[in-house]
PDB file of C-alpha atoms in Angstrom:
ATOM      1  CA  MET A   1     -24.006 -23.542   3.650  1.00 95.00           C
ATOM      2  CA  LYS A   2     -20.536 -22.111   4.200  1.00 98.00           C
ATOM      3  CA  ILE A   3     -19.889 -19.925   7.243  1.00 98.00           C
ATOM      4  CA  LEU A   4     -16.739 -17.895   7.984  1.00 98.00           C
ATOM      5  CA  LEU A   5     -15.944 -16.973  11.592  1.00 98.00           C
ATOM      6  CA  VAL A   6     -13.679 -14.049  12.466  1.00 98.00           C
ATOM      7  CA  ASN A   7     -13.223 -11.697  15.425  1.00 98.00           C
ATOM      8  CA  ASP A   8     -11.008  -8.945  16.820  1.00 96.00           C
ATOM      9  CA  ASP A   9     -10.219 -10.540  20.193  1.00 95.00           C
ATOM     10  CA  GLY A  10      -7.978 -13.201  18.634  1.00 97.00           C
ATOM     11  CA  ILE A  11      -8.326 -16.821  17.613  1.00 98.00           C
ATOM     12  CA  HIS A  12      -7.797 -18.057  21.190  1.00 97.00           C
ATOM     13  CA  ALA A  13     -10.499 -15.785  22.659  1.00 97.00           C
ATOM     14  CA  PRO A  14     -13.410 -17.596  24.302  1.00 96.00           C
ATOM     15  CA  GLY A  15     -15.974 -15.667  22.250  1.00 97.00           C
ATOM     16  CA  ILE A  16     -15.035 -17.224  18.925  1.00 98.00           C
ATOM     17  CA  SER A  17     -15.141 -20.727  20.438  1.00 98.00           C
ATOM     18  CA  LYS A  18     -18.604 -20.016  21.810  1.00 98.00           C
ATOM     19  CA  LEU A  19     -19.666 -18.688  18.422  1.00 98.00           C
ATOM     20  CA  TYR A  20     -18.435 -21.921  16.843  1.00 98.00           C
ATOM     21  CA  GLU A  21     -20.488 -23.895  19.399  1.00 97.00           C
ATOM     22  CA  ALA A  22     -23.561 -21.810  18.611  1.00 98.00           C
ATOM     23  CA  VAL A  23     -23.507 -22.497  14.858  1.00 98.00           C
ATOM     24  CA  GLU A  24     -21.929 -25.942  14.721  1.00 97.00           C
ATOM     25  CA  GLY A  25     -23.892 -28.180  12.359  1.00 97.00           C
ATOM     26  CA  LEU A  26     -25.493 -25.328  10.388  1.00 98.00           C
ATOM     27  CA  GLY A  27     -22.937 -25.569   7.618  1.00 97.00           C
ATOM     28  CA  GLU A  28     -19.279 -25.885   6.732  1.00 97.00           C
ATOM     29  CA  ILE A  29     -17.465 -23.617   9.186  1.00 98.00           C
ATOM     30  CA  THR A  30     -14.093 -21.961   8.550  1.00 98.00           C
ATOM     31  CA  VAL A  31     -12.260 -19.945  11.216  1.00 98.00           C
ATOM     32  CA  VAL A  32      -9.822 -17.206  10.153  1.00 98.00           C
ATOM     33  CA  ALA A  33      -8.977 -14.809  12.963  1.00 98.00           C
ATOM     34  CA  PRO A  34      -6.166 -12.588  14.238  1.00 97.00           C
ATOM     35  CA  ASP A  35      -3.380 -14.304  16.173  1.00 95.00           C
ATOM     36  CA  GLY A  36      -3.916 -11.880  19.070  1.00 93.00           C
ATOM     37  CA  GLU A  37      -6.190  -9.068  20.175  1.00 91.00           C
ATOM     38  CA  ARG A  38      -6.884  -6.404  17.549  1.00 93.00           C
ATOM     39  CA  SER A  39      -9.610  -4.419  19.279  1.00 88.00           C
ATOM     40  CA  ALA A  40     -10.512  -0.896  18.099  1.00 84.00           C
ATOM     41  CA  VAL A  41      -8.675  -1.176  14.776  1.00 91.00           C
ATOM     42  CA  SER A  42     -11.884  -0.468  12.844  1.00 90.00           C
ATOM     43  CA  HIS A  43     -11.446  -1.363   9.164  1.00 90.00           C
ATOM     44  CA  ALA A  44      -7.650  -1.044   9.137  1.00 93.00           C
ATOM     45  CA  LEU A  45      -5.621  -3.051   6.621  1.00 94.00           C
ATOM     46  CA  THR A  46      -1.992  -4.181   6.772  1.00 94.00           C
ATOM     47  CA  LEU A  47      -0.055  -2.496   3.984  1.00 94.00           C
ATOM     48  CA  ASP A  48       3.449  -1.919   5.373  1.00 93.00           C
ATOM     49  CA  LYS A  49       4.519  -5.477   6.169  1.00 95.00           C
ATOM     50  CA  SER A  50       3.897  -9.069   5.195  1.00 96.00           C
ATOM     51  CA  ILE A  51       0.979 -10.975   6.685  1.00 97.00           C
ATOM     52  CA  GLN A  52       1.987 -14.221   8.359  1.00 97.00           C
ATOM     53  CA  VAL A  53      -0.464 -17.098   8.862  1.00 97.00           C
ATOM     54  CA  ARG A  54      -0.345 -20.360  10.797  1.00 97.00           C
ATOM     55  CA  THR A  55      -2.692 -23.213  11.578  1.00 98.00           C
ATOM     56  CA  VAL A  56      -4.140 -23.319  15.086  1.00 97.00           C
ATOM     57  CA  LYS A  57      -5.897 -26.310  16.631  1.00 97.00           C
ATOM     58  CA  THR A  58      -8.240 -25.895  19.590  1.00 95.00           C
ATOM     59  CA  ASP A  59     -10.531 -28.327  21.345  1.00 93.00           C
ATOM     60  CA  LEU A  60     -13.323 -27.301  18.955  1.00 95.00           C
ATOM     61  CA  PHE A  61     -11.821 -26.363  15.626  1.00 97.00           C
ATOM     62  CA  GLU A  62      -8.783 -26.051  13.392  1.00 97.00           C
ATOM     63  CA  GLY A  63      -8.423 -22.519  12.097  1.00 98.00           C
ATOM     64  CA  THR A  64      -6.025 -20.032  10.562  1.00 98.00           C
ATOM     65  CA  ALA A  65      -4.353 -17.424  12.767  1.00 98.00           C
ATOM     66  CA  VAL A  66      -3.372 -14.221  10.950  1.00 98.00           C
ATOM     67  CA  ASP A  67      -0.955 -11.594  12.247  1.00 96.00           C
ATOM     68  CA  GLY A  68      -3.125  -8.856  10.805  1.00 96.00           C
ATOM     69  CA  THR A  69      -6.391  -7.050  11.395  1.00 97.00           C
ATOM     70  CA  PRO A  70      -9.929  -8.450  11.322  1.00 97.00           C
ATOM     71  CA  ALA A  71     -10.487  -6.919   7.884  1.00 97.00           C
ATOM     72  CA  ASP A  72      -7.218  -8.530   6.731  1.00 97.00           C
ATOM     73  CA  CYS A  73      -8.608 -11.883   7.872  1.00 98.00           C
ATOM     74  CA  VAL A  74     -11.739 -11.523   5.755  1.00 98.00           C
ATOM     75  CA  LYS A  75      -9.846 -10.302   2.689  1.00 98.00           C
ATOM     76  CA  LEU A  76      -7.321 -13.129   2.978  1.00 98.00           C
ATOM     77  CA  ALA A  77     -10.055 -15.724   3.477  1.00 98.00           C
ATOM     78  CA  LEU A  78     -12.031 -14.528   0.443  1.00 98.00           C
ATOM     79  CA  THR A  79      -9.074 -14.266  -1.917  1.00 97.00           C
ATOM     80  CA  GLU A  80      -6.674 -17.027  -0.812  1.00 97.00           C
ATOM     81  CA  LEU A  81      -7.940 -19.423   1.845  1.00 97.00           C
ATOM     82  CA  LEU A  82     -11.434 -20.335   0.651  1.00 97.00           C
ATOM     83  CA  SER A  83     -12.269 -22.037  -2.616  1.00 94.00           C
ATOM     84  CA  GLU A  84     -15.554 -20.110  -2.840  1.00 95.00           C
ATOM     85  CA  LYS A  85     -17.289 -17.266  -1.065  1.00 96.00           C
ATOM     86  CA  PRO A  86     -19.081 -18.120   2.178  1.00 98.00           C
ATOM     87  CA  ASP A  87     -22.807 -17.620   2.524  1.00 98.00           C
ATOM     88  CA  LEU A  88     -22.360 -15.807   5.825  1.00 98.00           C
ATOM     89  CA  VAL A  89     -19.598 -14.115   7.831  1.00 98.00           C
ATOM     90  CA  LEU A  90     -19.953 -13.990  11.614  1.00 98.00           C
ATOM     91  CA  SER A  91     -17.690 -11.680  13.610  1.00 98.00           C
ATOM     92  CA  GLY A  92     -17.392 -12.133  17.378  1.00 94.00           C
ATOM     93  CA  ILE A  93     -18.533 -12.890  19.951  1.00 98.00           C
ATOM     94  CA  ASN A  94     -16.835  -9.709  21.136  1.00 97.00           C
ATOM     95  CA  LEU A  95     -16.335  -8.971  24.823  1.00 96.00           C
ATOM     96  CA  GLY A  96     -17.758  -5.500  25.400  1.00 93.00           C
ATOM     97  CA  CYS A  97     -20.612  -3.884  23.523  1.00 94.00           C
ATOM     98  CA  ASN A  98     -20.147  -2.239  20.146  1.00 94.00           C
ATOM     99  CA  SER A  99     -22.828   0.412  20.339  1.00 93.00           C
ATOM    100  CA  GLY A 100     -22.991   4.181  19.922  1.00 90.00           C
ATOM    101  CA  LEU A 101     -19.882   5.645  18.310  1.00 88.00           C
ATOM    102  CA  ASN A 102     -17.945   2.480  19.191  1.00 87.00           C
ATOM    103  CA  VAL A 103     -19.315   1.088  15.928  1.00 92.00           C
ATOM    104  CA  ILE A 104     -16.873   3.341  14.050  1.00 92.00           C
ATOM    105  CA  TYR A 105     -13.829   2.044  15.952  1.00 91.00           C
ATOM    106  CA  SER A 106     -14.811  -1.607  16.256  1.00 94.00           C
ATOM    107  CA  GLY A 107     -12.662  -4.269  14.627  1.00 96.00           C
ATOM    108  CA  THR A 108     -15.578  -6.669  15.107  1.00 97.00           C
ATOM    109  CA  VAL A 109     -17.815  -4.471  12.970  1.00 97.00           C
ATOM    110  CA  GLY A 110     -14.909  -3.795  10.585  1.00 97.00           C
ATOM    111  CA  ALA A 111     -14.639  -7.498   9.731  1.00 98.00           C
ATOM    112  CA  ALA A 112     -18.379  -7.752   9.106  1.00 98.00           C
ATOM    113  CA  ALA A 113     -18.212  -4.625   6.954  1.00 97.00           C
ATOM    114  CA  GLU A 114     -15.504  -6.158   4.767  1.00 97.00           C
ATOM    115  CA  ALA A 115     -17.810  -9.094   4.098  1.00 98.00           C
ATOM    116  CA  THR A 116     -20.689  -6.746   3.283  1.00 98.00           C
ATOM    117  CA  PHE A 117     -18.503  -4.813   0.832  1.00 96.00           C
ATOM    118  CA  ASN A 118     -17.983  -8.119  -0.958  1.00 97.00           C
ATOM    119  CA  GLY A 119     -21.695  -8.877  -1.217  1.00 97.00           C
ATOM    120  CA  ILE A 120     -21.740 -11.415   1.634  1.00 98.00           C
ATOM    121  CA  ASN A 121     -24.287 -11.450   4.452  1.00 98.00           C
ATOM    122  CA  ALA A 122     -22.600 -10.556   7.732  1.00 98.00           C
ATOM    123  CA  ILE A 123     -23.369 -10.247  11.438  1.00 98.00           C
ATOM    124  CA  ALA A 124     -21.236  -8.597  14.132  1.00 98.00           C
ATOM    125  CA  LEU A 125     -21.922 -10.015  17.605  1.00 98.00           C
ATOM    126  CA  SER A 126     -21.012  -8.565  21.007  1.00 98.00           C
ATOM    127  CA  ILE A 127     -21.900  -9.243  24.636  1.00 98.00           C
ATOM    128  CA  ASP A 128     -22.128  -6.354  27.075  1.00 95.00           C
ATOM    129  CA  THR A 129     -19.340  -7.276  29.494  1.00 95.00           C
ATOM    130  CA  TYR A 130     -15.563  -7.512  29.625  1.00 92.00           C
ATOM    131  CA  HIS A 131     -15.480  -9.990  32.500  1.00 93.00           C
ATOM    132  CA  ASN A 132     -17.238 -13.265  33.317  1.00 94.00           C
ATOM    133  CA  PRO A 133     -19.606 -13.432  30.338  1.00 97.00           C
ATOM    134  CA  SER A 134     -22.701 -15.558  30.787  1.00 97.00           C
ATOM    135  CA  TRP A 135     -22.716 -17.587  27.569  1.00 96.00           C
ATOM    136  CA  LYS A 136     -25.612 -19.959  28.198  1.00 94.00           C
ATOM    137  CA  PRO A 137     -28.449 -17.479  27.464  1.00 94.00           C
ATOM    138  CA  VAL A 138     -26.602 -16.195  24.384  1.00 93.00           C
ATOM    139  CA  LEU A 139     -25.925 -19.223  22.230  1.00 97.00           C
ATOM    140  CA  PRO A 140     -29.493 -20.405  21.407  1.00 96.00           C
ATOM    141  CA  PHE A 141     -30.433 -16.892  20.283  1.00 97.00           C
ATOM    142  CA  ILE A 142     -27.369 -16.660  18.035  1.00 98.00           C
ATOM    143  CA  ARG A 143     -28.120 -20.028  16.482  1.00 98.00           C
ATOM    144  CA  ASN A 144     -31.689 -19.021  15.672  1.00 98.00           C
ATOM    145  CA  LEU A 145     -30.545 -15.664  14.309  1.00 98.00           C
ATOM    146  CA  VAL A 146     -28.007 -17.332  12.026  1.00 98.00           C
ATOM    147  CA  LYS A 147     -30.582 -19.849  10.786  1.00 98.00           C
ATOM    148  CA  THR A 148     -32.954 -17.000   9.947  1.00 98.00           C
ATOM    149  CA  VAL A 149     -30.324 -14.993   8.069  1.00 98.00           C
ATOM    150  CA  LEU A 150     -29.147 -18.063   6.157  1.00 97.00           C
ATOM    151  CA  GLU A 151     -32.744 -18.697   5.117  1.00 97.00           C
ATOM    152  CA  LYS A 152     -33.899 -15.154   4.360  1.00 97.00           C
ATOM    153  CA  GLY A 153     -30.709 -13.196   3.694  1.00 97.00           C
ATOM    154  CA  LEU A 154     -30.146  -9.491   4.411  1.00 98.00           C
ATOM    155  CA  PRO A 155     -30.774  -6.331   2.395  1.00 97.00           C
ATOM    156  CA  LYS A 156     -27.949  -5.512  -0.007  1.00 96.00           C
ATOM    157  CA  GLY A 157     -25.185  -3.493   1.620  1.00 96.00           C
ATOM    158  CA  VAL A 158     -26.500  -3.961   5.166  1.00 97.00           C
ATOM    159  CA  LEU A 159     -24.941  -5.886   8.060  1.00 98.00           C
ATOM    160  CA  LEU A 160     -26.463  -6.609  11.452  1.00 98.00           C
ATOM    161  CA  ASN A 161     -24.686  -5.206  14.505  1.00 98.00           C
ATOM    162  CA  VAL A 162     -25.953  -7.293  17.420  1.00 98.00           C
ATOM    163  CA  ASN A 163     -25.381  -6.395  21.076  1.00 97.00           C
ATOM    164  CA  ILE A 164     -26.529  -8.822  23.747  1.00 98.00           C
ATOM    165  CA  PRO A 165     -26.987  -8.010  27.450  1.00 97.00           C
ATOM    166  CA  ASN A 166     -24.933 -10.079  29.867  1.00 97.00           C
ATOM    167  CA  VAL A 167     -27.562 -11.816  32.009  1.00 96.00           C
ATOM    168  CA  GLU A 168     -27.559 -14.934  34.167  1.00 94.00           C
ATOM    169  CA  LYS A 169     -30.745 -16.439  32.724  1.00 94.00           C
ATOM    170  CA  ALA A 170     -32.425 -16.243  29.330  1.00 94.00           C
ATOM    171  CA  SER A 171     -35.655 -15.161  31.040  1.00 95.00           C
ATOM    172  CA  MET A 172     -33.950 -11.890  31.994  1.00 96.00           C
ATOM    173  CA  ILE A 173     -33.729 -10.852  28.327  1.00 96.00           C
ATOM    174  CA  LYS A 174     -36.900  -8.906  27.517  1.00 95.00           C
ATOM    175  CA  GLU A 175     -36.941  -9.312  23.736  1.00 96.00           C
ATOM    176  CA  VAL A 176     -35.156  -8.426  20.532  1.00 97.00           C
ATOM    177  CA  MET A 177     -35.317  -4.789  19.461  1.00 97.00           C
ATOM    178  CA  VAL A 178     -34.311  -3.342  16.100  1.00 97.00           C
ATOM    179  CA  THR A 179     -32.448  -0.197  17.099  1.00 97.00           C
ATOM    180  CA  GLN A 180     -30.704   2.897  15.833  1.00 95.00           C
ATOM    181  CA  GLN A 181     -27.043   3.607  16.434  1.00 93.00           C
ATOM    182  CA  GLY A 182     -26.704   6.103  19.263  1.00 89.00           C
ATOM    183  CA  MET A 183     -24.127   8.765  20.067  1.00 83.00           C
ATOM    184  CA  ALA A 184     -22.677   7.426  23.316  1.00 72.00           C
ATOM    185  CA  HIS A 185     -18.892   7.630  23.230  1.00 65.00           C
ATOM    186  CA  TRP A 186     -15.748   7.175  25.265  1.00 68.00           C
ATOM    187  CA  GLN A 187     -14.181  10.229  26.881  1.00 71.00           C
ATOM    188  CA  GLU A 188     -10.509   9.433  26.672  1.00 74.00           C
ATOM    189  CA  ALA A 189      -7.794  10.290  29.118  1.00 82.00           C
ATOM    190  CA  PHE A 190      -4.083   9.537  28.921  1.00 86.00           C
ATOM    191  CA  ASP A 191      -2.063   8.175  31.798  1.00 89.00           C
ATOM    192  CA  LYS A 192       1.374   9.768  31.460  1.00 91.00           C
ATOM    193  CA  ARG A 193       4.214   7.467  32.501  1.00 92.00           C
ATOM    194  CA  THR A 194       8.000   7.178  32.308  1.00 95.00           C
ATOM    195  CA  ASP A 195       9.864   4.074  31.211  1.00 93.00           C
ATOM    196  CA  PRO A 196      13.079   2.788  32.903  1.00 94.00           C
ATOM    197  CA  LYS A 197      15.178   4.854  30.473  1.00 93.00           C
ATOM    198  CA  GLY A 198      13.407   8.075  31.418  1.00 93.00           C
ATOM    199  CA  ARG A 199      11.322   8.313  28.245  1.00 94.00           C
ATOM    200  CA  THR A 200       7.746   9.559  28.422  1.00 95.00           C
ATOM    201  CA  TYR A 201       4.932   7.389  27.157  1.00 92.00           C
ATOM    202  CA  TYR A 202       1.149   7.435  27.434  1.00 90.00           C
ATOM    203  CA  TRP A 203      -1.470   4.771  28.121  1.00 87.00           C
ATOM    204  CA  MET A 204      -4.993   5.513  26.920  1.00 82.00           C
ATOM    205  CA  THR A 205      -7.777   5.168  29.473  1.00 80.00           C
ATOM    206  CA  GLY A 206     -11.263   6.613  29.637  1.00 72.00           C
ATOM    207  CA  VAL A 207     -14.889   6.223  30.607  1.00 71.00           C
ATOM    208  CA  LYS A 208     -17.952   5.780  28.457  1.00 68.00           C
ATOM    209  CA  ARG A 209     -20.139   8.877  28.324  1.00 65.00           C
ATOM    210  CA  GLU A 210     -23.690   7.730  27.798  1.00 69.00           C
ATOM    211  CA  LYS A 211     -26.496  10.016  26.735  1.00 64.00           C
ATOM    212  CA  LYS A 212     -30.174  10.036  27.620  1.00 68.00           C
ATOM    213  CA  GLU A 213     -31.488   8.642  24.375  1.00 70.00           C
ATOM    214  CA  ASP A 214     -34.703   7.144  23.063  1.00 83.00           C
ATOM    215  CA  GLU A 215     -35.579   3.579  24.066  1.00 89.00           C
ATOM    216  CA  ARG A 216     -34.899   2.423  20.502  1.00 92.00           C
ATOM    217  CA  ILE A 217     -31.290   3.626  20.573  1.00 93.00           C
ATOM    218  CA  ASP A 218     -28.806   0.749  20.856  1.00 94.00           C
ATOM    219  CA  ASP A 219     -27.285   1.651  24.240  1.00 92.00           C
ATOM    220  CA  THR A 220     -30.651   2.349  25.856  1.00 94.00           C
ATOM    221  CA  ALA A 221     -32.138  -0.924  24.614  1.00 95.00           C
ATOM    222  CA  LEU A 222     -29.110  -2.815  25.888  1.00 94.00           C
ATOM    223  CA  LYS A 223     -29.329  -1.211  29.339  1.00 93.00           C
ATOM    224  CA  ASN A 224     -32.988  -2.235  29.464  1.00 95.00           C
ATOM    225  CA  ASN A 225     -32.038  -5.880  28.787  1.00 96.00           C
ATOM    226  CA  TYR A 226     -33.121  -5.978  25.163  1.00 97.00           C
ATOM    227  CA  ILE A 227     -30.995  -7.625  22.509  1.00 98.00           C
ATOM    228  CA  SER A 228     -30.129  -4.721  20.230  1.00 97.00           C
ATOM    229  CA  ILE A 229     -29.966  -5.379  16.482  1.00 98.00           C
ATOM    230  CA  THR A 230     -28.878  -2.372  14.435  1.00 97.00           C
ATOM    231  CA  PRO A 231     -28.906  -2.541  10.626  1.00 98.00           C
ATOM    232  CA  VAL A 232     -25.661  -0.844   9.554  1.00 97.00           C
ATOM    233  CA  GLN A 233     -24.719   0.441   6.119  1.00 95.00           C
ATOM    234  CA  PHE A 234     -21.630   2.275   4.898  1.00 91.00           C
ATOM    235  CA  ASP A 235     -22.831   4.939   2.498  1.00 89.00           C
ATOM    236  CA  LEU A 236     -21.761   7.924   4.605  1.00 88.00           C
ATOM    237  CA  THR A 237     -23.253  10.549   2.300  1.00 91.00           C
ATOM    238  CA  ALA A 238     -25.417  13.077   4.176  1.00 93.00           C
ATOM    239  CA  TYR A 239     -28.181  13.170   1.584  1.00 93.00           C
ATOM    240  CA  ASP A 240     -30.410  15.408   3.690  1.00 94.00           C
ATOM    241  CA  LYS A 241     -27.682  18.084   3.718  1.00 94.00           C
ATOM    242  CA  PHE A 242     -27.193  18.313  -0.061  1.00 91.00           C
ATOM    243  CA  GLU A 243     -29.108  21.570  -0.500  1.00 94.00           C
ATOM    244  CA  GLU A 244     -27.560  23.165   2.585  1.00 95.00           C
ATOM    245  CA  ILE A 245     -24.051  22.491   1.288  1.00 94.00           C
ATOM    246  CA  LYS A 246     -24.945  23.575  -2.264  1.00 91.00           C
ATOM    247  CA  ASN A 247     -26.335  26.852  -0.876  1.00 93.00           C
ATOM    248  CA  MET A 248     -23.012  27.689   0.769  1.00 93.00           C
ATOM    249  CA  GLY A 249     -21.903  29.112  -2.590  1.00 88.00           C
ATOM    250  CA  LEU A 250     -18.892  26.863  -3.018  1.00 89.00           C
ATOM    251  CA  SER A 251     -17.215  27.362  -6.376  1.00 85.00           C
ATOM    252  CA  TYR A 252     -13.934  27.052  -8.221  1.00 83.00           C
ATOM    253  CA  HIS A 253     -12.426  29.965 -10.135  1.00 76.00           C
ATOM    254  CA  ASN A 254      -9.409  29.156 -12.257  1.00 66.00           C
ATOM    255  CA  LYS A 255      -7.638  32.484 -12.535  1.00 60.00           C
TER     256      LYS A 255
END
């Protein structure tokens, strides 16, 4: 089996090393990741400049660092760096959950989506903390999940968006729950500042606005110490609204 690892936190981020540890020995592993943090770039592609690459050696692996986005990394790997398509693309392990509307902005999910668009099974993985992640309870679950997906595959056009609670002991995780994407979102604010030359600039800040949602919504499950697994697809057509839109009387008159 051939496994491609990517992320949006950068090739030197601890999450991708821990992901490598989790799946080591399950197949031939290739690491292609951004050369620095590319969080919240969604499915962005680099079109206005060249994409530079370099080899990076860590204590665990030798990989390719790309000065582009997570989706760039997957595209480059599939078209130039790999001799054949991988059986599975793993994106993460991201620091901070990718649940609710964060799924739309997430570079972690964006990389997994690029794999899915190319007919490759993909999993996006995140842990619900930005500081002091507790890796030990996480890695055995990820290994078992990857083994299952390698064996059974995923439905066509569907990736798994996995969010894991940050707990000290595995016994604190209640179970795995297949969830729906919720509507929790960040309420942004902008910190207005002035640089040494007197020019105004802004720094985005904000707080996450959570909603009271059903227990099978991703954020709620995560808060209740369930591992949330959301099947994600990218046909954005609102099929249930077809008739409503058709009944609006939209037409074109070429006069």
